[in-house]
Every structure is written in structure tokens, then in C-alpha cells.
CSV table of C-alpha atoms and ligand atoms in Angstrom, one decimal:
chain,number,residue,atom,x,y,z
Q,902,MET,CA,81.0,-132.0,-96.1
Q,903,LYS,CA,81.5,-132.2,-92.4
Q,904,LYS,CA,79.7,-129.4,-90.5
Q,905,ILE,CA,75.9,-129.3,-90.2
Q,906,GLY,CA,73.5,-126.9,-88.6
Q,907,PHE,CA,70.1,-128.3,-87.6
Q,908,ILE,CA,67.2,-126.1,-86.7
Q,909,GLY,CA,64.0,-127.5,-85.3
Q,910,LEU,CA,64.8,-130.4,-83.0
Q,911,GLY,CA,61.2,-131.7,-82.4
Q,912,ASN,CA,59.8,-135.2,-82.8
Q,913,MET,CA,61.3,-135.6,-86.3
Q,914,GLY,CA,64.3,-133.2,-86.2
Q,915,ALA,CA,65.8,-134.7,-83.0
Q,916,PRO,CA,66.3,-138.2,-84.3
Q,917,MET,CA,67.3,-137.0,-87.7
Q,918,ALA,CA,70.0,-134.8,-86.2
Q,919,ALA,CA,71.1,-137.7,-83.9
Q,920,ASN,CA,71.5,-140.0,-86.9
Q,921,LEU,CA,73.8,-137.5,-88.6
Q,922,ALA,CA,75.9,-137.1,-85.5
Q,923,LYS,CA,76.1,-140.9,-85.2
Q,924,ALA,CA,77.3,-141.1,-88.8
Q,925,GLY,CA,80.3,-138.8,-87.9
Q,926,TYR,CA,79.0,-135.4,-88.9
Q,927,GLU,CA,79.7,-132.4,-86.6
Q,928,VAL,CA,76.2,-131.3,-85.9
Q,929,THR,CA,75.1,-128.0,-84.1
Q,930,GLY,CA,71.5,-127.7,-83.3
Q,931,PHE,CA,69.0,-125.0,-82.4
Q,932,ASP,CA,65.4,-125.1,-81.2
Q,933,LEU,CA,63.3,-122.6,-79.3
Q,934,ASN,CA,62.8,-125.4,-76.7
Q,935,PRO,CA,65.9,-126.3,-74.7
Q,936,VAL,CA,66.2,-129.9,-76.0
Q,937,GLU,CA,69.2,-132.1,-75.6
Q,938,VAL,CA,70.0,-134.4,-78.5
Q,939,GLU,CA,72.7,-137.1,-78.2
Q,940,GLY,CA,75.9,-136.1,-80.1
Q,941,VAL,CA,74.5,-132.7,-81.1
Q,942,ALA,CA,76.1,-129.4,-79.8
Q,943,ARG,CA,73.7,-126.6,-79.0
Q,944,ALA,CA,73.8,-123.1,-80.5
Q,945,ALA,CA,72.3,-120.0,-78.9
Q,946,SER,CA,70.4,-119.0,-82.0
Q,947,ALA,CA,69.4,-120.2,-85.5
Q,948,ALA,CA,72.0,-117.8,-87.0
Q,949,GLU,CA,74.7,-119.3,-84.8
Q,950,ALA,CA,73.7,-122.8,-85.8
Q,951,ALA,CA,74.0,-121.9,-89.5
Q,952,ARG,CA,77.2,-119.9,-89.3
Q,953,ASP,CA,80.2,-121.5,-91.2
Q,954,LYS,CA,78.4,-124.8,-91.9
Q,955,ASP,CA,78.5,-126.9,-95.1
Q,956,ALA,CA,74.8,-127.7,-94.8
Q,957,VAL,CA,71.9,-126.3,-92.8
Q,958,ILE,CA,68.8,-128.4,-92.2
Q,959,THR,CA,65.5,-127.1,-91.0
Q,960,MET,CA,62.6,-129.2,-89.7
Q,961,LEU,CA,59.9,-126.7,-88.6
Q,962,PRO,CA,56.1,-126.6,-88.1
Q,963,ASN,CA,55.0,-124.4,-91.0
Q,964,GLY,CA,55.8,-122.0,-93.8
Q,965,GLU,CA,55.6,-118.7,-91.8
Q,966,ILE,CA,58.1,-120.1,-89.3
Q,967,LEU,CA,60.3,-121.4,-92.1
Q,968,LYS,CA,60.4,-118.0,-93.7
Q,969,SER,CA,61.3,-116.2,-90.4
Q,970,VAL,CA,64.0,-118.8,-89.7
Q,971,TYR,CA,65.4,-118.4,-93.3
Q,972,ALA,CA,65.6,-114.6,-92.7
Q,973,GLN,CA,68.0,-115.4,-89.8
Q,974,ILE,CA,70.0,-118.2,-91.3
Q,975,VAL,CA,70.5,-117.0,-94.9
Q,976,PRO,CA,72.6,-114.0,-94.0
Q,977,ALA,CA,74.6,-116.1,-91.5
Q,978,ALA,CA,75.4,-119.1,-93.8
Q,979,ARG,CA,78.6,-119.1,-95.8
Q,980,PRO,CA,78.4,-118.8,-99.6
Q,981,GLY,CA,78.2,-122.2,-101.3
Q,982,ALA,CA,76.5,-123.9,-98.3
Q,983,VAL,CA,73.4,-126.0,-99.0
Q,984,LEU,CA,70.2,-125.3,-97.2
Q,985,ILE,CA,67.9,-128.3,-96.9
Q,986,ASP,CA,64.3,-127.7,-95.6
Q,987,CYS,CA,62.7,-131.0,-94.6
Q,988,SER,CA,59.5,-129.4,-93.1
Q,989,THR,CA,56.1,-129.9,-94.7
Q,990,VAL,CA,55.0,-126.4,-95.8
Q,991,ASP,CA,53.0,-124.8,-98.6
Q,992,VAL,CA,54.6,-124.6,-102.0
Q,993,ASP,CA,54.7,-120.8,-102.0
Q,994,SER,CA,56.7,-120.6,-98.8
Q,995,ALA,CA,59.0,-123.3,-100.1
Q,996,ARG,CA,59.6,-121.2,-103.2
Q,997,ALA,CA,60.1,-118.0,-101.2
Q,998,ALA,CA,62.7,-119.8,-99.1
Q,999,HIS,CA,64.5,-121.0,-102.2
Q,1000,GLN,CA,64.5,-117.4,-103.5
Q,1001,MET,CA,66.0,-116.0,-100.4
Q,1002,ALA,CA,68.8,-118.6,-100.5
Q,1003,GLN,CA,69.5,-118.1,-104.2
Q,1004,GLU,CA,69.8,-114.4,-103.8
Q,1005,ALA,CA,72.5,-114.9,-101.2
Q,1006,GLY,CA,74.5,-117.4,-103.4
Q,1007,LEU,CA,73.4,-120.5,-101.4
Q,1008,LEU,CA,72.2,-123.8,-102.7
Q,1009,SER,CA,68.8,-124.9,-101.5
Q,1010,VAL,CA,66.5,-127.9,-101.6
Q,1011,ASP,CA,62.9,-128.4,-100.3
Q,1012,ALA,CA,62.9,-132.0,-99.1
Q,1013,PRO,CA,59.9,-133.0,-97.1
Q,1014,VAL,CA,59.8,-136.5,-95.8
Q,1015,SER,CA,57.5,-139.5,-95.5
Q,1016,GLY,CA,58.0,-142.2,-92.9
Q,1017,GLY,CA,57.1,-140.5,-89.7
Q,1018,VAL,CA,58.8,-140.6,-86.3
Q,1019,GLY,CA,59.7,-144.3,-86.6
Q,1020,GLY,CA,61.4,-143.7,-90.0
Q,1021,ALA,CA,63.2,-140.7,-88.6
Q,1022,ALA,CA,64.6,-142.7,-85.7
Q,1023,ALA,CA,65.5,-145.7,-87.9
Q,1024,GLY,CA,67.0,-143.6,-90.7
Q,1025,THR,CA,64.6,-145.0,-93.3
Q,1026,LEU,CA,62.8,-141.8,-94.3
Q,1027,THR,CA,61.8,-141.1,-98.0
Q,1028,PHE,CA,62.9,-137.6,-99.1
Q,1029,MET,CA,61.1,-135.9,-102.0
Q,1030,ALA,CA,63.2,-133.1,-103.2
Q,1031,GLY,CA,62.9,-129.9,-105.2
Q,1032,GLY,CA,65.7,-127.7,-106.4
Q,1033,SER,CA,68.7,-127.7,-108.8
Q,1034,GLU,CA,70.6,-130.8,-109.7
Q,1035,GLN,CA,73.6,-129.3,-108.0
Q,1036,ALA,CA,71.8,-128.6,-104.8
Q,1037,PHE,CA,70.2,-132.1,-104.8
Q,1038,ALA,CA,73.7,-133.7,-105.4
Q,1039,ALA,CA,75.1,-131.7,-102.5
Q,1040,ALA,CA,72.3,-132.8,-100.1
Q,1041,ARG,CA,72.3,-136.4,-101.3
Q,1042,PRO,CA,74.9,-137.8,-98.8
Q,1043,LEU,CA,72.8,-136.5,-95.9
Q,1044,PHE,CA,69.6,-138.0,-97.3
Q,1045,ASP,CA,71.4,-141.3,-97.5
Q,1046,VAL,CA,72.2,-141.1,-93.8
Q,1047,MET,CA,68.7,-140.0,-92.6
Q,1048,GLY,CA,66.7,-142.0,-95.1
Q,1049,ALA,CA,66.4,-145.0,-97.4
Q,1050,LYS,CA,65.3,-143.2,-100.5
Q,1051,ALA,CA,65.5,-139.7,-102.1
Q,1052,VAL,CA,63.7,-138.7,-105.2
Q,1053,HIS,CA,64.6,-135.5,-107.1
Q,1054,CYS,CA,61.1,-134.5,-108.1
Q,1055,GLY,CA,61.9,-131.3,-110.1
Q,1056,PRO,CA,62.7,-127.6,-109.5
Q,1057,ALA,CA,62.0,-125.5,-106.4
Q,1058,GLY,CA,58.8,-126.5,-104.6
Q,1059,ALA,CA,58.5,-129.9,-106.4
Q,1060,GLY,CA,59.2,-131.8,-103.2
Q,1061,GLN,CA,56.4,-130.1,-101.4
Q,1062,ALA,CA,54.1,-130.6,-104.3
Q,1063,ALA,CA,54.8,-134.4,-104.3
Q,1064,LYS,CA,54.3,-134.5,-100.5
Q,1065,ILE,CA,51.0,-132.7,-100.6
Q,1066,CYS,CA,49.7,-134.9,-103.4
Q,1067,ASN,CA,50.8,-138.1,-101.6
Q,1068,ASN,CA,49.1,-137.0,-98.3
Q,1069,MET,CA,45.9,-136.0,-100.1
Q,1070,ILE,CA,45.7,-139.5,-101.4
Q,1071,LEU,CA,46.4,-140.9,-97.9
Q,1072,GLY,CA,43.7,-138.8,-96.2
Q,1073,ILE,CA,41.1,-139.8,-98.9
Q,1074,SER,CA,42.1,-143.5,-98.8
Q,1075,MET,CA,42.0,-143.7,-95.0
Q,1076,LEU,CA,38.5,-142.2,-95.0
Q,1077,ALA,CA,37.4,-144.6,-97.8
Q,1078,VAL,CA,38.7,-147.6,-95.8
Q,1079,CYS,CA,37.1,-146.3,-92.5
Q,1080,GLU,CA,33.8,-145.8,-94.3
Q,1081,ALA,CA,34.0,-149.3,-95.7
Q,1082,PHE,CA,34.6,-150.8,-92.2
Q,1083,ALA,CA,31.7,-148.8,-90.8
Q,1084,LEU,CA,29.4,-150.0,-93.6
Q,1085,ALA,CA,30.6,-153.6,-93.2
Q,1086,ASP,CA,29.8,-153.4,-89.4
Q,1087,LYS,CA,26.2,-152.3,-90.2
Q,1088,LEU,CA,25.9,-155.1,-92.8
Q,1089,GLY,CA,27.0,-157.6,-90.2
Q,1090,LEU,CA,30.3,-158.4,-92.0
Q,1091,ASP,CA,33.1,-159.5,-89.8
Q,1092,ARG,CA,36.0,-157.0,-89.8
Q,1093,GLN,CA,38.6,-159.7,-90.2
Q,1094,LYS,CA,36.8,-161.2,-93.2
Q,1095,MET,CA,36.5,-157.7,-94.7
Q,1096,PHE,CA,40.3,-157.3,-94.3
Q,1097,ASP,CA,41.0,-160.7,-95.7
Q,1098,VAL,CA,39.0,-159.9,-98.9
Q,1099,VAL,CA,39.9,-156.3,-99.4
Q,1100,SER,CA,43.6,-156.5,-98.7
Q,1101,THR,CA,44.0,-158.9,-101.6
Q,1102,SER,CA,41.4,-157.3,-103.9
Q,1103,SER,CA,41.1,-154.2,-105.9
Q,1104,GLY,CA,40.2,-152.1,-102.8
Q,1105,SER,CA,43.6,-152.8,-101.3
Q,1106,CYS,CA,45.8,-149.8,-100.5
Q,1107,TRP,CA,48.3,-148.8,-97.8
Q,1108,SER,CA,45.6,-147.5,-95.5
Q,1109,ILE,CA,44.1,-151.0,-95.1
Q,1110,ASN,CA,47.1,-153.3,-95.9
Q,1111,THR,CA,49.8,-151.7,-93.8
Q,1112,TYR,CA,48.0,-149.3,-91.5
Q,1113,CYS,CA,44.6,-150.9,-90.9
Q,1114,PRO,CA,42.4,-148.6,-88.8
Q,1115,ALA,CA,40.4,-151.5,-87.3
Q,1116,PRO,CA,42.1,-152.8,-84.0
Q,1117,GLY,CA,43.1,-156.5,-84.0
Q,1118,VAL,CA,42.9,-156.8,-87.7
Q,1119,GLY,CA,45.9,-156.8,-90.1
Q,1120,PRO,CA,49.5,-155.9,-89.2
Q,1121,LYS,CA,50.1,-154.0,-86.0
Q,1122,SER,CA,49.1,-150.3,-86.3
Q,1123,PRO,CA,48.1,-147.4,-84.1
Q,1124,ALA,CA,44.6,-148.9,-83.9
Q,1125,ASP,CA,46.2,-151.6,-81.8
Q,1126,ASN,CA,47.7,-149.0,-79.4
Q,1127,ASP,CA,44.6,-147.1,-78.5
Q,1128,TYR,CA,45.1,-144.9,-81.6
Q,1129,LYS,CA,48.2,-143.2,-80.2
Q,1130,PRO,CA,49.9,-141.5,-83.2
Q,1131,GLY,CA,51.5,-142.6,-85.5
Q,1132,PHE,CA,50.4,-139.7,-87.6
Q,1133,ALA,CA,48.2,-137.4,-85.6
Q,1134,ALA,CA,44.8,-136.3,-87.0
Q,1135,GLU,CA,45.8,-132.7,-86.8
Q,1136,LEU,CA,48.9,-133.3,-88.9
Q,1137,MET,CA,46.8,-135.0,-91.5
Q,1138,LEU,CA,44.5,-131.9,-91.4
Q,1139,LYS,CA,47.5,-129.6,-91.8
Q,1140,ASP,CA,48.5,-131.5,-95.0
Q,1141,LEU,CA,45.0,-131.7,-96.4
Q,1142,LYS,CA,44.7,-127.9,-95.9
Q,1143,LEU,CA,48.0,-127.4,-97.7
Q,1144,SER,CA,46.6,-129.5,-100.6
Q,1145,GLN,CA,43.5,-127.3,-100.8
Q,1146,GLN,CA,45.6,-124.1,-100.6
Q,1147,ALA,CA,47.7,-125.5,-103.5
Q,1148,ALA,CA,44.6,-126.6,-105.5
Q,1149,GLU,CA,43.0,-123.2,-105.0
Q,1150,ALA,CA,46.1,-121.4,-106.3
Q,1151,ALA,CA,46.6,-123.8,-109.2
Q,1152,ASP,CA,42.8,-124.0,-110.1
Q,1153,ALA,CA,42.9,-127.8,-109.7
Q,1154,ALA,CA,39.7,-129.9,-109.2
Q,1155,THR,CA,40.1,-131.9,-106.0
Q,1156,PRO,CA,36.5,-132.6,-104.8
Q,1157,MET,CA,37.5,-135.6,-102.7
Q,1158,GLY,CA,40.5,-133.7,-101.2
Q,1159,ARG,CA,38.1,-130.9,-100.3
Q,1160,ARG,CA,35.6,-133.2,-98.6
Q,1161,ALA,CA,38.4,-135.1,-96.8
Q,1162,THR,CA,39.6,-131.7,-95.4
Q,1163,GLU,CA,36.1,-130.9,-94.1
Q,1164,LEU,CA,35.8,-134.4,-92.5
Q,1165,TYR,CA,39.2,-134.2,-90.8
Q,1166,GLU,CA,38.4,-130.6,-89.7
Q,1167,GLN,CA,35.2,-131.8,-88.0
Q,1168,PHE,CA,37.0,-134.9,-86.5
Q,1169,VAL,CA,39.8,-132.8,-85.0
Q,1170,ALA,CA,37.3,-130.2,-83.6
Q,1171,GLU,CA,35.2,-133.0,-82.0
Q,1172,GLY,CA,38.0,-134.7,-80.0
Q,1173,GLY,CA,40.2,-136.3,-82.7
Q,1174,ALA,CA,43.1,-134.0,-81.9
Q,1175,GLY,CA,46.0,-136.0,-80.4
Q,1176,LYS,CA,44.7,-139.3,-81.8
Q,1177,ASP,CA,46.0,-141.1,-84.8
Q,1178,PHE,CA,44.3,-140.1,-88.1
Q,1179,SER,CA,43.0,-143.6,-88.5
Q,1180,ALA,CA,40.8,-143.1,-85.4
Q,1181,VAL,CA,38.3,-141.4,-87.7
Q,1182,LEU,CA,37.0,-145.0,-87.9
Q,1183,LEU,CA,35.6,-144.6,-84.3
Q,1184,LYS,CA,33.6,-141.6,-85.4
Q,1185,LEU,CA,32.3,-143.1,-88.6
Q,1186,ALA,CA,31.4,-146.4,-86.9
Q,1187,GLN,CA,29.3,-144.5,-84.3
Q,1188,SER,CA,27.6,-142.3,-86.9
Q,1189,GLY,CA,24.3,-142.9,-88.7
Q,1190,ARG,CA,23.6,-142.0,-92.3
Q,1191,ASP,CA,23.1,-138.3,-91.5
Q,1192,GLY,CA,26.0,-137.9,-89.1
S,449,NAD,P1,57.5,-130.8,-83.8
S,449,NAD,O1,56.5,-129.7,-83.4
S,449,NAD,O2,57.7,-131.9,-82.9
S,449,NAD,O3,58.9,-130.0,-84.0
S,449,NAD,C1,59.0,-128.7,-84.6
S,449,NAD,C2,60.1,-128.1,-83.7
S,449,NAD,O4,60.4,-126.8,-84.3
S,449,NAD,C3,59.7,-127.9,-82.3
S,449,NAD,O5,60.7,-128.5,-81.4
S,449,NAD,C4,59.7,-126.3,-82.1
S,449,NAD,O6,60.2,-125.9,-80.8
S,449,NAD,C5,60.7,-125.9,-83.2
S,449,NAD,N1,60.6,-124.5,-83.6
S,449,NAD,C6,59.5,-123.8,-83.9
S,449,NAD,N2,59.7,-122.6,-84.2
S,449,NAD,C7,61.1,-122.5,-84.2
S,449,NAD,C8,62.0,-121.4,-84.5
S,449,NAD,N3,61.6,-120.2,-84.8
S,449,NAD,N4,63.3,-121.7,-84.3
S,449,NAD,C9,63.8,-122.9,-83.9
S,449,NAD,N5,63.0,-123.9,-83.7
S,449,NAD,C10,61.6,-123.7,-83.8
S,449,NAD,O7,57.0,-131.3,-85.2
S,449,NAD,P2,57.6,-132.6,-86.0
S,449,NAD,O8,56.6,-133.7,-85.8
S,449,NAD,O9,59.0,-132.8,-85.7
S,449,NAD,O10,57.3,-132.1,-87.5
S,449,NAD,C11,58.2,-131.2,-88.1
S,449,NAD,C12,57.8,-131.1,-89.6
S,449,NAD,O11,57.8,-132.4,-90.2
S,449,NAD,C13,56.4,-130.5,-89.8
S,449,NAD,O12,56.4,-129.7,-90.9
S,449,NAD,C14,55.6,-131.8,-90.1
S,449,NAD,O13,54.4,-131.5,-90.9
S,449,NAD,C15,56.6,-132.7,-90.8
S,449,NAD,N6,56.4,-134.1,-90.7
S,449,NAD,C16,56.0,-134.7,-89.6
S,449,NAD,C17,55.8,-136.1,-89.5
S,449,NAD,C18,55.5,-136.8,-88.2
S,449,NAD,O14,55.0,-137.9,-88.2
S,449,NAD,N7,55.6,-136.1,-87.0
S,449,NAD,C19,55.9,-136.8,-90.7
S,449,NAD,C20,56.3,-136.2,-91.9
S,449,NAD,C21,56.5,-134.8,-91.9
């Protein structure tokens, strides 16, 4: 596999495409914005980027855009090519994209990522993939360049399902940690002491141990950089909404996921947009019992 088309050269896509080019692949990119990415040739359209490639990667904002881009690239791709969608989208759109690819004789994988912009630049992303064994095997060498780990989660849509479940846990656990810091403040407990205890006790989790929302406490995190993302609150809200859409469709009970979605909706509407998702601590620390 040598030739790759890459569509969606945003915050995540650009460094991922650059890493593939650095590893010796011939990468042709397309984005609606005129972006330059080192080592990546530019195509005039998504179809042109996909034409005659061994693999076509997409890294796009949402499921509607994904489906519209697949409508352009599926007819252009050569039979046997593998389509790898790394965007975070709803499970139904992911499955619809698989279906379009399959009907045209193409291999396809949904392969959303964890690890953020830093992981994309460093080539240390985790890929969670859905699709056939054959498609996963075809995509694997590219996952190895762009990431540190790739898990084949199951059939079409399973990668998105894993991503949505993981990020629902993350949203809920960040709110739990922020609530605990806000309560600790009101109880007169020093934040550093709270970290020292919880990070090695049964309340420990990634949200406090690795990504502590309290500035000056724990390892360096967006809280120490004025809550610059990181992982923006509106992206967390997007993923929480996807979890609720999936829960609704599957009739799954997610009461904490639902409440977390409401709280992030409120936070984003009240000035949280553009801030890291851990900045919800600022809001909770300023609030009283009834808001
Ligand atoms: P981004 O907005 O920076 O990039 C998306 C790019 O897609 C933009 O450059 C946009 O111009 C382009 N685009 C939109 N419509 C297009 C079209 N029709 N044809 C071609 N290009 C088009 O977003 P991002 O941060 O790079 O995120 C991309 C995806 O990865 C999202 O689904 C996001 O949820 C997911 N994700 C992001 C992060 C993160 O930390 N940023 C982490 C994990 C997953």
C-alpha cells in the first residue's frame, strides 16, 4: 500500500496526514479550507483525492458531512481500496458509510480515535475500529504509523460505539471530579490534599490523576494553561449528544449520561465554548446548591 487520499485536514487530520507522508506514503489531501500540510499534495476535490488510491482516510466534523463526502469518494475509489473513517460520528451514519462502501466493492473501517491533537501530532493515537477482519488488516499498517494502539472492536459501527461509551464515561467522571473539588472548597479542604488522597484512593480516575481540572494541582493539564483546549467543551458536548442519540435508539438506560449532556449543554451556552471541558470546575466552584 503506497498511495493514500486524506480528506479533512483540520486540527486532527493535518498532523495525521503529515505523519503518513513522513513515513514514506504518497499522500494527497483535500479540505474545503485551503490548508497546506507538509509533504501532502493537494487535490481539487474529495473525489480527486480518492481516485486511484490504495486507502482513503476521512477526518470530518460529523455524520452528515461524512455521508456527503462518501457520496463523492465511493464512486471515485478503485475497487479493493480501503476506506478508513477516523471522524467521531453517530453509529447510524458510520453504518450507512460502510454500506455505501460495501455496495461498491470497497473495504471499510470506522476508526475513531482517542488521544487528541497532541496524540495526532506525536503519532500515539488509539484507534477503535469496526468492520471486517480483512478491512481491519488492510488498515492496520496505517494505524501503526498514526497511532500507538489499534483495537478491532467488532463489525461495522463498533468503533464508534466504543468511542461514544468511552467519552460518556469521561464526561461523567470529569463532572464528578469537578463536583468533588467544588464541595471540597466549601468544606475548607485544600485542593492539593484532596488530590493527594483521591488520586491514590478509590475515587481515582483519568479525570483527576492525569487531567486534573484544578490549576496547580497534579500533572500539567489545560487547567494550568488557562483552560485552553485540550479537548474543548463543545466537542465533549458533541460526544455526549452522540451517546444519548445512541442510547435512545438502543433503549439503553444512561441517566448519568443524560444529566452530563444537560450540564455540558448549559456550560457551553453560558460561555464554556472554546474552553477545555475541565473548565466546568470554574462554573461549579462558583455555584451554590441551586445553581
Ligand atoms: P476540525 O474542525 O479541525 O477539522 C475538520 C476539517 O474537515 C476542517 O478542516 C473542515 O474544513 C473539513 N471539512 C468539513 N467539511 C468538509 C468537506 N465536505 N470536505 C472536505 N473537508 C471538509 O476538527 P478536528 O478537531 O480535526 O476533529 C475531526 C474529527 O475528529 C471530529 O469528528 C472530532 O469529533 C474528532 N476528534 C477530535 C479530537 C480533538 O481533540 N480535536 C479528538 C478525538 C476525535
